GROMACS .gro file of C-alpha atoms in nm:
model
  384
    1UNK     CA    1  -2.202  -7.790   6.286
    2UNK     CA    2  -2.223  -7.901   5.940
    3UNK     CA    3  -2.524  -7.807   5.687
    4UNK     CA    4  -2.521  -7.771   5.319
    5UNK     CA    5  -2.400  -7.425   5.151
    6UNK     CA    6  -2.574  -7.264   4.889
    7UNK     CA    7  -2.348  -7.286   4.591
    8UNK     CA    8  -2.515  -7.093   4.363
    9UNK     CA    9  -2.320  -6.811   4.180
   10UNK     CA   10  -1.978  -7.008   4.291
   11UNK     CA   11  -1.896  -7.132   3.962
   12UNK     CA   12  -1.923  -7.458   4.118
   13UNK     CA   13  -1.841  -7.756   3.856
   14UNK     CA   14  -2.132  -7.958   4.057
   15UNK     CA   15  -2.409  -7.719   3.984
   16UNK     CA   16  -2.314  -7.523   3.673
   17UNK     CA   17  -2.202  -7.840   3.427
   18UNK     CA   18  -2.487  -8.040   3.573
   19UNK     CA   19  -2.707  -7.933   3.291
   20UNK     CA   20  -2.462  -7.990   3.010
   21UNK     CA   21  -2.332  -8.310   3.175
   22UNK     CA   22  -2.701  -8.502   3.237
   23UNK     CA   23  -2.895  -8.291   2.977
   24UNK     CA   24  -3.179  -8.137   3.171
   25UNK     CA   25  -3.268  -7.889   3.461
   26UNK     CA   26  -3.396  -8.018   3.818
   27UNK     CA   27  -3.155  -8.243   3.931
   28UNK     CA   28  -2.955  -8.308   4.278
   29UNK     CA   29  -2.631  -8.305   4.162
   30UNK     CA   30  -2.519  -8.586   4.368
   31UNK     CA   31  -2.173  -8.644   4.140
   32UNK     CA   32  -1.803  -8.422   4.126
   33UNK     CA   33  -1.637  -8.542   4.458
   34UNK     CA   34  -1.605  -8.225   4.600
   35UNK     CA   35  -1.866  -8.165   4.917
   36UNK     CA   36  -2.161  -7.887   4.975
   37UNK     CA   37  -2.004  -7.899   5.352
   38UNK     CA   38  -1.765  -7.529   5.478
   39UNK     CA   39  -1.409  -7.596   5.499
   40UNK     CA   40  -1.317  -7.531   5.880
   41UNK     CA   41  -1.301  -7.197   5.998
   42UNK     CA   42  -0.919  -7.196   6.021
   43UNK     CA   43  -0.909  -7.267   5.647
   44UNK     CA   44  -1.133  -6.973   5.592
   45UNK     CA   45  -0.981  -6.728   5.845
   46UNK     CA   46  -0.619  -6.788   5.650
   47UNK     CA   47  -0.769  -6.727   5.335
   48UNK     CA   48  -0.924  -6.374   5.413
   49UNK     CA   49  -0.626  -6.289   5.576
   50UNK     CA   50  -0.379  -6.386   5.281
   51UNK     CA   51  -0.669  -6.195   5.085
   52UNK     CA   52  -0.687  -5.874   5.264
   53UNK     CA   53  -0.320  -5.857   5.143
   54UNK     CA   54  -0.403  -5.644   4.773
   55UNK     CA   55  -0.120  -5.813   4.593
   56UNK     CA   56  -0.169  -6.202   4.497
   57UNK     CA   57   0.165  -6.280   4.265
   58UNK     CA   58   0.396  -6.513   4.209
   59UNK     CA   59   0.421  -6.747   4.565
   60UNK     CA   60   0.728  -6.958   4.677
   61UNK     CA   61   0.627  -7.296   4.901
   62UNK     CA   62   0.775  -7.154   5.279
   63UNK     CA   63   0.928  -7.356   5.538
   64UNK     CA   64   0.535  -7.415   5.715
   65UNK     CA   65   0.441  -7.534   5.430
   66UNK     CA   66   0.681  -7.846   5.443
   67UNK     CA   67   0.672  -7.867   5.817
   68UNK     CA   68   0.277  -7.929   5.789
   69UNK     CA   69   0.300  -8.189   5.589
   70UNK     CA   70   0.580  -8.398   5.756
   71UNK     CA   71   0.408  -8.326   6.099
   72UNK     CA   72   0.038  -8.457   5.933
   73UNK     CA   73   0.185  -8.738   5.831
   74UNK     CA   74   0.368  -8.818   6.171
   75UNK     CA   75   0.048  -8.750   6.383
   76UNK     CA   76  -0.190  -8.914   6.105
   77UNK     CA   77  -0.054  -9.203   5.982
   78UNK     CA   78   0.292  -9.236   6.255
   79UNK     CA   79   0.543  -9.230   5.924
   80UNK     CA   80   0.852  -8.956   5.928
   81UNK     CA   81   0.935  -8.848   5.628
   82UNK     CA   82   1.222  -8.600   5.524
   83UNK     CA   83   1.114  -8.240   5.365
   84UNK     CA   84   1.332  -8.283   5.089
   85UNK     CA   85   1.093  -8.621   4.969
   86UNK     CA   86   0.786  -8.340   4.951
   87UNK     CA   87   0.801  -8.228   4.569
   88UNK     CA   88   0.475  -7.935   4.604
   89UNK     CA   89   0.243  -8.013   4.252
   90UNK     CA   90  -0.105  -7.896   4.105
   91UNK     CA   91  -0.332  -8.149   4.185
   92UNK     CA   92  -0.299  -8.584   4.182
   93UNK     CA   93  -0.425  -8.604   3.855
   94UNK     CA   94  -0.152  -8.417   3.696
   95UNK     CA   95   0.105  -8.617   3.862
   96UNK     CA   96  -0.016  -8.905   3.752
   97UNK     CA   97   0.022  -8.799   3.404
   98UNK     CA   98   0.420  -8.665   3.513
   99UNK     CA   99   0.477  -9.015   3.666
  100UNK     CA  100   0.381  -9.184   3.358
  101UNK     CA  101   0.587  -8.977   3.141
  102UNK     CA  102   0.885  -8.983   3.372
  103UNK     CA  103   0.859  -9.360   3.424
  104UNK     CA  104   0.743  -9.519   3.146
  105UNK     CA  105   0.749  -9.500   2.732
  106UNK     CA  106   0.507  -9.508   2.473
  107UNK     CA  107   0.379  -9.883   2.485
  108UNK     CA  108   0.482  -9.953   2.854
  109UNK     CA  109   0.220 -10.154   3.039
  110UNK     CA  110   0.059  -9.981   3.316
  111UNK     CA  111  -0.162 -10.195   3.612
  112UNK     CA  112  -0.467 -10.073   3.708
  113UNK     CA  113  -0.751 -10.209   3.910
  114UNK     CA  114  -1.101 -10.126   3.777
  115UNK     CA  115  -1.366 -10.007   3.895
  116UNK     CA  116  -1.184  -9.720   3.918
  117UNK     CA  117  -1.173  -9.326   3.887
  118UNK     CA  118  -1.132  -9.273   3.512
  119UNK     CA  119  -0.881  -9.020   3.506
  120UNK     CA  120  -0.651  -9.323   3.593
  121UNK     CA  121  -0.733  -9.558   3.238
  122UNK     CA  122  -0.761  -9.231   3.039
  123UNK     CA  123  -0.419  -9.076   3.175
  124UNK     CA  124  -0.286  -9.417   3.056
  125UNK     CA  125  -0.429  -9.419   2.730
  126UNK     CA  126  -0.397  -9.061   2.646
  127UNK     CA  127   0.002  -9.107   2.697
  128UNK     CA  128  -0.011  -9.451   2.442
  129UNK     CA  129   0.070  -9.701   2.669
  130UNK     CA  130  -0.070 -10.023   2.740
  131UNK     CA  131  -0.363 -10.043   2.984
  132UNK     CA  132  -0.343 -10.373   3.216
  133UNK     CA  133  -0.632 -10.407   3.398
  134UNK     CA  134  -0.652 -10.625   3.727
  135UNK     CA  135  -1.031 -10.635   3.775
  136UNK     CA  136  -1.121 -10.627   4.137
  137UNK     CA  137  -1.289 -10.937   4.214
  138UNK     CA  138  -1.723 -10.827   4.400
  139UNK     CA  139  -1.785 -11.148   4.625
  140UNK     CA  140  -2.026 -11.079   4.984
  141UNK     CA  141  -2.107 -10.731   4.889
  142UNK     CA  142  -1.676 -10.644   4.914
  143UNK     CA  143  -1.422 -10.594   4.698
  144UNK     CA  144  -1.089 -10.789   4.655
  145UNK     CA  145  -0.795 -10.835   4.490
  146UNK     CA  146  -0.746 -11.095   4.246
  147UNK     CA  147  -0.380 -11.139   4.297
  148UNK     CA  148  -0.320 -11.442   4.076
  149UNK     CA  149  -0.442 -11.178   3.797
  150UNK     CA  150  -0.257 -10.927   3.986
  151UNK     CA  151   0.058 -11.103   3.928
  152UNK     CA  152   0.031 -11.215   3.598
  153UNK     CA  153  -0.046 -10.869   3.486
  154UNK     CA  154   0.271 -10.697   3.672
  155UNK     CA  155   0.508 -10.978   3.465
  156UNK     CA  156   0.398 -10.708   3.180
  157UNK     CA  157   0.400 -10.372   3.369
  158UNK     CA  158   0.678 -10.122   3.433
  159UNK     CA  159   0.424  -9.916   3.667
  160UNK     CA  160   0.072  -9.968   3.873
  161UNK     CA  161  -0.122  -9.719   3.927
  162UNK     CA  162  -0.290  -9.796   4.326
  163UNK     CA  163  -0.592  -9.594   4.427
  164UNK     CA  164  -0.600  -9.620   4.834
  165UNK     CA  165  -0.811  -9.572   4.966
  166UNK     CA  166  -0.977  -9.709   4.651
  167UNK     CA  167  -1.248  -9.459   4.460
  168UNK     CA  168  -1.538  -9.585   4.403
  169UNK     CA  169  -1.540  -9.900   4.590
  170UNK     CA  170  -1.451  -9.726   4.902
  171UNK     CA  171  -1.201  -9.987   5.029
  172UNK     CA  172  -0.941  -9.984   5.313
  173UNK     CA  173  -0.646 -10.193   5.156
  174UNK     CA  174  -0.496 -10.379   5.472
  175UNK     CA  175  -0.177 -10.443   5.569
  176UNK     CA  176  -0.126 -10.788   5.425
  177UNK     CA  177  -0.313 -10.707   5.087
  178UNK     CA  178  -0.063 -10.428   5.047
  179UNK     CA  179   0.232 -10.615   5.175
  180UNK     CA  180   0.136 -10.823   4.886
  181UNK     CA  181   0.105 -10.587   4.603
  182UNK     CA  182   0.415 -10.493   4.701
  183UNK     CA  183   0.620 -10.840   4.704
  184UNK     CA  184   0.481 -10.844   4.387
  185UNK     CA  185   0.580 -10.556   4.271
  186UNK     CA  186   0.938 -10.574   4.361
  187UNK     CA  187   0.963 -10.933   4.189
  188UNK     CA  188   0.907 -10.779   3.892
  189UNK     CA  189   1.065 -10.441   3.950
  190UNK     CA  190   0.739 -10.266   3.898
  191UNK     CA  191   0.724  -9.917   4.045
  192UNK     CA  192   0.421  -9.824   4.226
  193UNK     CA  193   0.214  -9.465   4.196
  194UNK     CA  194   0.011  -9.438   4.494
  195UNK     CA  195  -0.323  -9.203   4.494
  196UNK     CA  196  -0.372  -9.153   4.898
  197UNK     CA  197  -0.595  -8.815   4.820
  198UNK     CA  198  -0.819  -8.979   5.072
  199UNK     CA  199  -0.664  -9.159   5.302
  200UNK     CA  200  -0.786  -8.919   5.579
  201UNK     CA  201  -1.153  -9.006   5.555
  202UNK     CA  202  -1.132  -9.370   5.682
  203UNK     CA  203  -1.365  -9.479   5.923
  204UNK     CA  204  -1.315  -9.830   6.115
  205UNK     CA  205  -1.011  -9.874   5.966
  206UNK     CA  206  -0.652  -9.831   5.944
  207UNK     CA  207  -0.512  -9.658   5.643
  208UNK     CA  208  -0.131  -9.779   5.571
  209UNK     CA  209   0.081  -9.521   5.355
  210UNK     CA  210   0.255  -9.701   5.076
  211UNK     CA  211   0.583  -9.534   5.145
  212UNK     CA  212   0.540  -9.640   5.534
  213UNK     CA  213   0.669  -9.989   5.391
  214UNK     CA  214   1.041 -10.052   5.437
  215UNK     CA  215   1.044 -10.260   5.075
  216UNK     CA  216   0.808 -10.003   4.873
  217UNK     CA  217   1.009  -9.640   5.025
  218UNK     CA  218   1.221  -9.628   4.719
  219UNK     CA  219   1.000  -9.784   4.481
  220UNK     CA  220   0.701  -9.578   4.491
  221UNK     CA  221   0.561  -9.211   4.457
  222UNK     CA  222   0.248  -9.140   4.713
  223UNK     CA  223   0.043  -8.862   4.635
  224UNK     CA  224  -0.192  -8.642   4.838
  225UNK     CA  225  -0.391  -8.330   4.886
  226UNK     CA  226  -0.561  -8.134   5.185
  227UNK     CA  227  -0.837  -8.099   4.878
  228UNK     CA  228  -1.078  -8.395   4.963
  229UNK     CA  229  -1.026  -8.364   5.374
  230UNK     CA  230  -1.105  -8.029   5.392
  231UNK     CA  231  -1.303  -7.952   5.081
  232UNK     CA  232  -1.021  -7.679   4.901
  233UNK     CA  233  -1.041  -7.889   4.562
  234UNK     CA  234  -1.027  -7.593   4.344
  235UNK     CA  235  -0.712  -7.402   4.499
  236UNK     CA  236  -0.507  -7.671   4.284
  237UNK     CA  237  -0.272  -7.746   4.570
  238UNK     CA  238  -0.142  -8.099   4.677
  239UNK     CA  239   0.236  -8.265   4.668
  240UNK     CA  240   0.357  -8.587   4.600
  241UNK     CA  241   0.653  -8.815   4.835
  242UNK     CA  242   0.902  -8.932   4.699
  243UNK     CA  243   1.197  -9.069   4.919
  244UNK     CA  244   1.407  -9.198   4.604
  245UNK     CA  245   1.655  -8.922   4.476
  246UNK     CA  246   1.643  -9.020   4.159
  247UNK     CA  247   1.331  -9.092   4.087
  248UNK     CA  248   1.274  -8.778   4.236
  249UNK     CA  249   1.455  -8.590   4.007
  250UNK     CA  250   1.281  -8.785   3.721
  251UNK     CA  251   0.953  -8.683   3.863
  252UNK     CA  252   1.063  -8.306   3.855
  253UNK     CA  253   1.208  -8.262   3.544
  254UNK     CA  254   0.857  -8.391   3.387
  255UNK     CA  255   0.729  -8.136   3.587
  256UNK     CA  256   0.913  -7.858   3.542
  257UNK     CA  257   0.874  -7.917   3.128
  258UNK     CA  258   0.475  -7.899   3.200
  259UNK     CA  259   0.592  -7.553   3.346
  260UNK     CA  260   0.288  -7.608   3.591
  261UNK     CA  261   0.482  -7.516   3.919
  262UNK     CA  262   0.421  -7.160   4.047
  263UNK     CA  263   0.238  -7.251   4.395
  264UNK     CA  264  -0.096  -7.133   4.477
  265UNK     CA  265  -0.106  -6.785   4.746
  266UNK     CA  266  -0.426  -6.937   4.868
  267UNK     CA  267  -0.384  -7.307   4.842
  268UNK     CA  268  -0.073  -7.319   5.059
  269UNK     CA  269  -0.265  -7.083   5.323
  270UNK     CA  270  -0.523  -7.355   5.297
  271UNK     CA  271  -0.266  -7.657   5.340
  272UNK     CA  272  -0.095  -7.485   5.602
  273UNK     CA  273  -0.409  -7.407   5.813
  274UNK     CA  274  -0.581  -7.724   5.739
  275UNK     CA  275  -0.291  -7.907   5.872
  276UNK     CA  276  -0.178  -7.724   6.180
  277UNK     CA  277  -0.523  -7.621   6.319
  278UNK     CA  278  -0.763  -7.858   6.144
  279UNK     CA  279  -0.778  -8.211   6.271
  280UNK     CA  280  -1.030  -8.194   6.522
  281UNK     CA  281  -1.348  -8.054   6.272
  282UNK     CA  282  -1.173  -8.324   6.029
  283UNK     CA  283  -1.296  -8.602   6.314
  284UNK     CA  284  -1.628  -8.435   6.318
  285UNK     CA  285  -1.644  -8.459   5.963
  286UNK     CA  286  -1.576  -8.795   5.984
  287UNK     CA  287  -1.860  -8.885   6.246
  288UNK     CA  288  -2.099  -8.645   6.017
  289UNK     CA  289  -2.022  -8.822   5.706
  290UNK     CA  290  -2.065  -9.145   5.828
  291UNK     CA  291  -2.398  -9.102   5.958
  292UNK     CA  292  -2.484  -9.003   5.618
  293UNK     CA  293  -2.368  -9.314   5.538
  294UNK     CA  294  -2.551  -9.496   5.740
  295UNK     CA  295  -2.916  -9.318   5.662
  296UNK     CA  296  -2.897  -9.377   5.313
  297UNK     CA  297  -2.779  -9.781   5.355
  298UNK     CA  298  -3.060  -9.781   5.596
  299UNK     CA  299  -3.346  -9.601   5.393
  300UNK     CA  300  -3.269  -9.840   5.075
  301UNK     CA  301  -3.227 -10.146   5.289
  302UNK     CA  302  -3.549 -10.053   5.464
  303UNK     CA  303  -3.742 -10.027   5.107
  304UNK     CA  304  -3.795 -10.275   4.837
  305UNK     CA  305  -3.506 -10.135   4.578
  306UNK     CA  306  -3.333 -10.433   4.378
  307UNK     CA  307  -3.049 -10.200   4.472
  308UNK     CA  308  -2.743 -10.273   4.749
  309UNK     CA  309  -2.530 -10.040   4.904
  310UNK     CA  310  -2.134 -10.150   4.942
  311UNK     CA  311  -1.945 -10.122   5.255
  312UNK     CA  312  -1.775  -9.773   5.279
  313UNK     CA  313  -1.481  -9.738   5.455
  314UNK     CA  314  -1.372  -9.434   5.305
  315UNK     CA  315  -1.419  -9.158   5.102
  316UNK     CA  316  -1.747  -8.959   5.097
  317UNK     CA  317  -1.873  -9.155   4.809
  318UNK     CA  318  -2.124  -9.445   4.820
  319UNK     CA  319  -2.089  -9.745   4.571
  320UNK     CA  320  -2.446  -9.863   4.460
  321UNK     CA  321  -2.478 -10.193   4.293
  322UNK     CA  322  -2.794 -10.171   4.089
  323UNK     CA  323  -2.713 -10.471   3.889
  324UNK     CA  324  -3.070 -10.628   4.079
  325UNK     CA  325  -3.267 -10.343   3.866
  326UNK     CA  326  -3.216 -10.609   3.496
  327UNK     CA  327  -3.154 -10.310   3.314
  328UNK     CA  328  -2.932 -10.223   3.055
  329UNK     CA  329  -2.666  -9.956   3.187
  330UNK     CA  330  -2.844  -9.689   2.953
  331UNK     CA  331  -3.233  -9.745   3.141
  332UNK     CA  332  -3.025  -9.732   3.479
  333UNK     CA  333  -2.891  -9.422   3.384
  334UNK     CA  334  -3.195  -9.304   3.230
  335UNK     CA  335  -3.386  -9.402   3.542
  336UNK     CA  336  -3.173  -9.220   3.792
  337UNK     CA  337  -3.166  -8.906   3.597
  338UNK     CA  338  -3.547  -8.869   3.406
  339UNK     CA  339  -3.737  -9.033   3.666
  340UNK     CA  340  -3.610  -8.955   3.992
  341UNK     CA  341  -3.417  -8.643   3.894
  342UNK     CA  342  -3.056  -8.702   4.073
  343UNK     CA  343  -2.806  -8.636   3.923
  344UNK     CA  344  -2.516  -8.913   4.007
  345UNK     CA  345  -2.211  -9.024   3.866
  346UNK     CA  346  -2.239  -9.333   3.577
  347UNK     CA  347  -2.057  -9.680   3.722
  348UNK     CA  348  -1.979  -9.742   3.310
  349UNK     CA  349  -1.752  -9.433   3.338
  350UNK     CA  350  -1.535  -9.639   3.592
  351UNK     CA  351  -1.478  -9.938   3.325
  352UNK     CA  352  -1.648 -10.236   3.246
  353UNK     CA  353  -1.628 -10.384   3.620
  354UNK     CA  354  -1.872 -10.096   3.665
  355UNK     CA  355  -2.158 -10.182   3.474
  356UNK     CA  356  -2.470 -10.193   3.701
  357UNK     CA  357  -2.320 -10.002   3.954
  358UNK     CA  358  -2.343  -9.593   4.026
  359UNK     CA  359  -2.169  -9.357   4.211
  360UNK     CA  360  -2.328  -9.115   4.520
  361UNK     CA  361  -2.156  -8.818   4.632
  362UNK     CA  362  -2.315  -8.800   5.041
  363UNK     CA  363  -2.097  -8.504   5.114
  364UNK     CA  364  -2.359  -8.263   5.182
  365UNK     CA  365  -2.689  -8.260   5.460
  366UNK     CA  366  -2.828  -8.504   5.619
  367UNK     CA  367  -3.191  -8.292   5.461
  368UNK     CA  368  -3.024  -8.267   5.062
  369UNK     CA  369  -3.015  -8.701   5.116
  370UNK     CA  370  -3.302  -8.680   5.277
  371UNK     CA  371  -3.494  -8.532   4.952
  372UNK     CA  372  -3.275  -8.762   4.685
  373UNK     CA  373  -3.399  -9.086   4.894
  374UNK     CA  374  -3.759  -8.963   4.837
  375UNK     CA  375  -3.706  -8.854   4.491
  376UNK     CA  376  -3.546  -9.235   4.440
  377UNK     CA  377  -3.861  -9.415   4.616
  378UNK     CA  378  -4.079  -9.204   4.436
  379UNK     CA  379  -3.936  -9.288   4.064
  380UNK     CA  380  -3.903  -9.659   4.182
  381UNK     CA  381  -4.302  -9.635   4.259
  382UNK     CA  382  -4.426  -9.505   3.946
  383UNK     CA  383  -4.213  -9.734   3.748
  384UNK     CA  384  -4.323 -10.038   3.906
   0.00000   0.00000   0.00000
């Protein structure tokens, strides 16, 4: 059911900025969080449809749209929400930058929990406020929170920025840790910006939507995406929740002054589709992905790397702690890319809690991880 597509000729970010990005030809680009994987066939049979239609102008965000959403979220994740909470945006990155400008000022501390996606730290410090940074605390091969840091840091923040589930690390926040984060939040009326772009892909787990807490609903903003689920990334289409009139209205006057807010013809066909007809190849996915998973913890467990894989409970992306290699973060970088030619993402680029670590991207075949495990045994060989 699921093999890798040739990408070639796609314009896709993964193959045509790998060059310019690691410096040389021949690698497996194993890095932009986007998969090599088809989007289901319903996704693809709405967008030739909407695309046999000759004219592709300005779109308006119909009733479906809205009524997909609020019915995922009922059948996902068992939390009703109202369709006026559903503000439609560009992507979760831009938001975050809208949040911060509708919800903080220049100086304003903003939490953050590193290792973490870097758009997150540079959104913050591109917009000249203060970056507070609760460093996620690696014990047993897991990550937790450090929450006496956690809540000395909030005493000085007006907003914290949560990734859940959390990219890179791959953790499920449970119910108590985010009970927590939320106590504390309230005490010190910090408002809470929630990144749940892939809280679908959870595997053993439960994922908990922010806004699915009675005490957080009007003090946070929880945004999502069908992009990471079903692999539609580039059609720039995902929304943010906001149950809180006014901060609501905050949220969409920053918006509206970015002038980013047209919607997307083929996005919202995507969305749309994705949502009403797409959940069962999403639970194939799932089971597909996490075999992949489990090959590649296997194949370096089963070798003699100085190299551990962390627990993934979401996300398509493997943490690797390469700390045991005694390298500088330069050689490991140097190693991964001149020696066995793959091309993955730096842990530095995460902050400082990710020196020694990198980032894999196993959304693609089974046979594509097959060949970066051999190129990765085969480097390790001649080196040693």
């Amino acid at each position: 059911m699921f093999e890798a597509v040739e990408r070639k000729g796609t314009y896709a970010v993964k193959l045509d900025e790998t060059k310019k990005k690691f410096g040389m030809d021949g690698l497996l680009p194993l890095w932009v969080a986007d998969m090599d994987l088809a989007s289901p066939e319903c996704v693809q049979t709405a967008m030739q449809k909407r695309a046999a239609h000759p004219i592709y102008g300005y779109t308006v965000y119909p009733q479906r749209y809205y009524d997909a959403i609020r019915e995922w979220m009922h059948k996902r994740f068992d939390w009703e929400i109202e369709e006026e909470w559903i503000v439609p945006c560009y992507g979760v990155v831009p938001s975050i930058n809208f949040a911060i400008e509708a919800y903080s000022k220049e100086g304003d501390g903003i939490l953050i929990q590193t290792p973490l996606y870097p758009p997150f730290a540079s959104s913050v410090k591109h917009r000249n406020r203060t970056l507070l940074d609760n460093t996620l605390i690696y014990e047993n091969n897991a990550y937790y929170i450090d929450f006496e840091d956690f809540e000395k840091k909030a005493k000085d923040a007006v907003l914290f920025l949560l990734c859940s589930p959390h990219n890179p690390t791959g953790r499920v926040w449970n119910k108590d840790e985010l009970e927590r984060m939320v106590e504390i939040c309230t005490m010190y009326n910090v408002l809470i910006i929630s990144d749940e772009i892939h809280a679908d892909i959870v595997y053993t787990k439960t994922h908990h939507i922010l806004g699915s807490f009675e005490k957080a609903r009007n003090r946070c903003i929880i945004l999502n995406a069908p992009s990471k689920t079903f692999n539609v990334a580039g059609l720039n289409t995902s929304y943010a929740i906001i149950p809180d009139k006014k901060l609501r209205k905050a949220y969409n006057i920053e918006q509206q002054r970015s002038g980013i807010t047209n919607g997307n013809p083929f996005g919202i066909e995507a969305l749309i589709s994705a949502y009403e007809e797409g959940e069962a190849w999403l639970g194939e996915l799932k089971k597909y992905l996490e075999a992949n998973i489990t090959y590649v913890s296997s194949f370096i467990e089963a070798h003699p790397f100085p190299i551990r894989t962390i627990s993934t409970e979401a996300t398509f992306l493997m943490w690797l702690d390469c700390r045991g290699c005694g390298v500088s973060q330069e050689v490991l970088v140097d190693f991964f890319v001149h020696h066995a030619r793959l091309g993955l993402n730096d842990g530095l680029s995460f902050g400082q809690a990710g020196k020694g670590f990198m980032r894999l991207n196993i959304g693609t075949s089974k046979e594509v991880l097959e060949e970066a495990m051999q190129r990765l045994s085969c480097a390790y060989k001649e080196k040693i």
